[in-house]
mmCIF file with all atom_site columns, C-alpha atoms in Angstrom:
data_model
loop_
_atom_site.group_PDB
_atom_site.id
_atom_site.type_symbol
_atom_site.label_atom_id
_atom_site.label_alt_id
_atom_site.label_comp_id
_atom_site.label_asym_id
_atom_site.label_entity_id
_atom_site.label_seq_id
_atom_site.pdbx_PDB_ins_code
_atom_site.Cartn_x
_atom_site.Cartn_y
_atom_site.Cartn_z
_atom_site.occupancy
_atom_site.B_iso_or_equiv
_atom_site.pdbx_formal_charge
_atom_site.auth_seq_id
_atom_site.auth_comp_id
_atom_site.auth_asym_id
_atom_site.auth_atom_id
_atom_site.pdbx_PDB_model_num
ATOM 1  C CA . UNK A 1 1  ? 98.732  -22.119 -39.388 1.00 60.00 ? 27  UNK A CA 1
ATOM 2  C CA . UNK A 1 2  ? 101.804 -23.423 -37.606 1.00 72.00 ? 28  UNK A CA 1
ATOM 3  C CA . UNK A 1 3  ? 103.208 -26.903 -38.037 1.00 76.00 ? 29  UNK A CA 1
ATOM 4  C CA . UNK A 1 4  ? 102.096 -27.933 -34.523 1.00 74.00 ? 30  UNK A CA 1
ATOM 5  C CA . UNK A 1 5  ? 98.457  -27.046 -35.165 1.00 77.00 ? 31  UNK A CA 1
ATOM 6  C CA . UNK A 1 6  ? 98.562  -28.868 -38.520 1.00 76.00 ? 32  UNK A CA 1
ATOM 7  C CA . UNK A 1 7  ? 99.905  -32.009 -36.859 1.00 81.00 ? 33  UNK A CA 1
ATOM 8  C CA . UNK A 1 8  ? 97.251  -31.732 -34.135 1.00 78.00 ? 34  UNK A CA 1
ATOM 9  C CA . UNK A 1 9  ? 94.504  -31.305 -36.747 1.00 81.00 ? 35  UNK A CA 1
ATOM 10 C CA . UNK A 1 10 ? 95.709  -34.316 -38.756 1.00 81.00 ? 36  UNK A CA 1
ATOM 11 C CA . UNK A 1 11 ? 95.961  -36.410 -35.588 1.00 81.00 ? 37  UNK A CA 1
ATOM 12 C CA . UNK A 1 12 ? 92.444  -35.431 -34.528 1.00 78.00 ? 38  UNK A CA 1
ATOM 13 C CA . UNK A 1 13 ? 91.052  -36.231 -37.981 1.00 79.00 ? 39  UNK A CA 1
ATOM 14 C CA . UNK A 1 14 ? 92.805  -39.605 -37.992 1.00 81.00 ? 40  UNK A CA 1
ATOM 15 C CA . UNK A 1 15 ? 91.473  -40.413 -34.541 1.00 75.00 ? 41  UNK A CA 1
ATOM 16 C CA . UNK A 1 16 ? 87.936  -39.456 -35.577 1.00 79.00 ? 42  UNK A CA 1
ATOM 17 C CA . UNK A 1 17 ? 88.035  -41.596 -38.725 1.00 79.00 ? 43  UNK A CA 1
ATOM 18 C CA . UNK A 1 18 ? 89.506  -44.554 -36.825 1.00 76.00 ? 44  UNK A CA 1
ATOM 19 C CA . UNK A 1 19 ? 86.814  -44.320 -34.140 1.00 71.00 ? 45  UNK A CA 1
ATOM 20 C CA . UNK A 1 20 ? 84.097  -44.111 -36.795 1.00 69.00 ? 46  UNK A CA 1
ATOM 21 C CA . UNK A 1 21 ? 85.374  -47.181 -38.631 1.00 67.00 ? 47  UNK A CA 1
ATOM 22 C CA . UNK A 1 22 ? 85.803  -49.142 -35.404 1.00 62.00 ? 48  UNK A CA 1
ATOM 23 C CA . UNK A 1 23 ? 82.281  -48.374 -34.215 1.00 61.00 ? 49  UNK A CA 1
ATOM 24 C CA . UNK A 1 24 ? 80.660  -49.236 -37.543 1.00 59.00 ? 50  UNK A CA 1
ATOM 25 C CA . UNK A 1 25 ? 82.258  -52.672 -37.922 1.00 59.00 ? 51  UNK A CA 1
ATOM 26 C CA . UNK A 1 26 ? 79.485  -54.795 -36.491 1.00 63.00 ? 52  UNK A CA 1
ATOM 27 C CA . UNK A 1 27 ? 77.782  -57.821 -37.947 1.00 71.00 ? 53  UNK A CA 1
ATOM 28 C CA . UNK A 1 28 ? 75.133  -57.046 -40.534 1.00 66.00 ? 54  UNK A CA 1
ATOM 29 C CA . UNK A 1 29 ? 71.700  -58.559 -40.064 1.00 73.00 ? 55  UNK A CA 1
ATOM 30 C CA . UNK A 1 30 ? 69.356  -58.719 -43.006 1.00 71.00 ? 56  UNK A CA 1
ATOM 31 C CA . UNK A 1 31 ? 65.699  -58.523 -42.099 1.00 70.00 ? 57  UNK A CA 1
ATOM 32 C CA . UNK A 1 32 ? 62.621  -57.271 -43.935 1.00 68.00 ? 58  UNK A CA 1
ATOM 33 C CA . UNK A 1 33 ? 61.564  -53.664 -43.486 1.00 66.00 ? 59  UNK A CA 1
ATOM 34 C CA . UNK A 1 34 ? 57.902  -54.564 -43.051 1.00 69.00 ? 60  UNK A CA 1
ATOM 35 C CA . UNK A 1 35 ? 54.823  -52.674 -44.207 1.00 70.00 ? 61  UNK A CA 1
ATOM 36 C CA . UNK A 1 36 ? 55.565  -49.449 -42.362 1.00 72.00 ? 62  UNK A CA 1
ATOM 37 C CA . UNK A 1 37 ? 57.686  -47.736 -45.011 1.00 74.00 ? 63  UNK A CA 1
ATOM 38 C CA . UNK A 1 38 ? 55.405  -48.674 -47.902 1.00 76.00 ? 64  UNK A CA 1
ATOM 39 C CA . UNK A 1 39 ? 52.215  -47.561 -46.192 1.00 79.00 ? 65  UNK A CA 1
ATOM 40 C CA . UNK A 1 40 ? 53.802  -44.326 -44.990 1.00 79.00 ? 66  UNK A CA 1
ATOM 41 C CA . UNK A 1 41 ? 55.165  -43.514 -48.442 1.00 82.00 ? 67  UNK A CA 1
ATOM 42 C CA . UNK A 1 42 ? 51.783  -44.285 -50.032 1.00 83.00 ? 68  UNK A CA 1
ATOM 43 C CA . UNK A 1 43 ? 49.903  -42.003 -47.643 1.00 84.00 ? 69  UNK A CA 1
ATOM 44 C CA . UNK A 1 44 ? 52.426  -39.201 -48.114 1.00 85.00 ? 70  UNK A CA 1
ATOM 45 C CA . UNK A 1 45 ? 52.259  -39.527 -51.910 1.00 86.00 ? 71  UNK A CA 1
ATOM 46 C CA . UNK A 1 46 ? 48.453  -39.558 -51.857 1.00 85.00 ? 72  UNK A CA 1
ATOM 47 C CA . UNK A 1 47 ? 48.404  -36.422 -49.710 1.00 85.00 ? 73  UNK A CA 1
ATOM 48 C CA . UNK A 1 48 ? 50.777  -34.577 -52.034 1.00 84.00 ? 74  UNK A CA 1
ATOM 49 C CA . UNK A 1 49 ? 48.928  -35.605 -55.214 1.00 83.00 ? 75  UNK A CA 1
ATOM 50 C CA . UNK A 1 50 ? 45.521  -34.878 -53.670 1.00 80.00 ? 76  UNK A CA 1
ATOM 51 C CA . UNK A 1 51 ? 46.641  -31.422 -52.605 1.00 78.00 ? 77  UNK A CA 1
ATOM 52 C CA . UNK A 1 52 ? 47.979  -30.678 -56.082 1.00 77.00 ? 78  UNK A CA 1
ATOM 53 C CA . UNK A 1 53 ? 44.707  -31.780 -57.718 1.00 75.00 ? 79  UNK A CA 1
ATOM 54 C CA . UNK A 1 54 ? 42.587  -29.772 -55.290 1.00 73.00 ? 80  UNK A CA 1
ATOM 55 C CA . UNK A 1 55 ? 44.719  -26.665 -55.796 1.00 71.00 ? 81  UNK A CA 1
ATOM 56 C CA . UNK A 1 56 ? 44.498  -26.861 -59.589 1.00 68.00 ? 82  UNK A CA 1
ATOM 57 C CA . UNK A 1 57 ? 40.679  -26.801 -59.741 1.00 64.00 ? 83  UNK A CA 1
ATOM 58 C CA . UNK A 1 58 ? 38.562  -23.692 -59.400 1.00 65.00 ? 84  UNK A CA 1
ATOM 59 C CA . UNK A 1 59 ? 36.745  -23.296 -56.069 1.00 63.00 ? 85  UNK A CA 1
ATOM 60 C CA . UNK A 1 60 ? 33.023  -24.061 -55.916 1.00 61.00 ? 86  UNK A CA 1
ATOM 61 C CA . UNK A 1 61 ? 31.858  -20.863 -54.229 1.00 63.00 ? 87  UNK A CA 1
ATOM 62 C CA . UNK A 1 62 ? 28.752  -20.525 -56.378 1.00 63.00 ? 88  UNK A CA 1
ATOM 63 C CA . UNK A 1 63 ? 28.042  -24.200 -56.934 1.00 63.00 ? 89  UNK A CA 1
ATOM 64 C CA . UNK A 1 64 ? 29.121  -26.247 -59.897 1.00 66.00 ? 90  UNK A CA 1
ATOM 65 C CA . UNK A 1 65 ? 29.932  -24.541 -63.152 1.00 69.00 ? 91  UNK A CA 1
ATOM 66 C CA . UNK A 1 66 ? 27.944  -25.203 -66.286 1.00 78.00 ? 92  UNK A CA 1
ATOM 67 C CA . UNK A 1 67 ? 30.152  -25.256 -69.336 1.00 84.00 ? 93  UNK A CA 1
ATOM 68 C CA . UNK A 1 68 ? 29.422  -25.349 -73.027 1.00 87.00 ? 94  UNK A CA 1
ATOM 69 C CA . UNK A 1 69 ? 30.855  -24.493 -76.421 1.00 91.00 ? 95  UNK A CA 1
ATOM 70 C CA . UNK A 1 70 ? 30.186  -21.005 -77.760 1.00 92.00 ? 96  UNK A CA 1
ATOM 71 C CA . UNK A 1 71 ? 30.670  -20.256 -81.474 1.00 94.00 ? 97  UNK A CA 1
ATOM 72 C CA . UNK A 1 72 ? 33.146  -17.500 -82.356 1.00 93.00 ? 98  UNK A CA 1
ATOM 73 C CA . UNK A 1 73 ? 33.050  -15.264 -85.442 1.00 93.00 ? 99  UNK A CA 1
ATOM 74 C CA . UNK A 1 74 ? 35.576  -12.815 -86.853 1.00 92.00 ? 100 UNK A CA 1
ATOM 75 C CA . UNK A 1 75 ? 34.928  -9.162  -87.818 1.00 91.00 ? 101 UNK A CA 1
ATOM 76 C CA . UNK A 1 76 ? 33.500  -10.244 -91.198 1.00 92.00 ? 102 UNK A CA 1
ATOM 77 C CA . UNK A 1 77 ? 30.924  -12.595 -89.667 1.00 90.00 ? 103 UNK A CA 1
ATOM 78 C CA . UNK A 1 78 ? 32.736  -15.754 -90.665 1.00 92.00 ? 104 UNK A CA 1
ATOM 79 C CA . UNK A 1 79 ? 32.743  -18.726 -88.284 1.00 93.00 ? 105 UNK A CA 1
ATOM 80 C CA . UNK A 1 80 ? 36.229  -19.206 -86.787 1.00 93.00 ? 106 UNK A CA 1
ATOM 81 C CA . UNK A 1 81 ? 35.655  -21.972 -84.226 1.00 93.00 ? 107 UNK A CA 1
ATOM 82 C CA . UNK A 1 82 ? 34.223  -22.723 -80.834 1.00 93.00 ? 108 UNK A CA 1
ATOM 83 C CA . UNK A 1 83 ? 35.426  -21.713 -77.392 1.00 92.00 ? 109 UNK A CA 1
ATOM 84 C CA . UNK A 1 84 ? 34.604  -23.377 -74.085 1.00 88.00 ? 110 UNK A CA 1
ATOM 85 C CA . UNK A 1 85 ? 32.588  -20.992 -71.906 1.00 88.00 ? 111 UNK A CA 1
ATOM 86 C CA . UNK A 1 86 ? 31.657  -21.691 -68.286 1.00 81.00 ? 112 UNK A CA 1
ATOM 87 C CA . UNK A 1 87 ? 28.986  -19.786 -66.408 1.00 73.00 ? 113 UNK A CA 1
#
């Protein structure tokens, strides 16, 4: 890169930064955001959480599942515990 193109690049960058600072120096006005952001964020959060809950459950193709505890025994016939079985 030659010295002339470096000077031109620095000048262009300086001009861009100066224009950006000059255009952003306006008076600040504080005003409330209103209900829009809160309601929108609440609806979006509810949609995401609802989708995650619905995706984690098993589908109800054959109706609701009936679940119960089934006793489990080892090879010697001794009771080892219960396991949840759904049918």
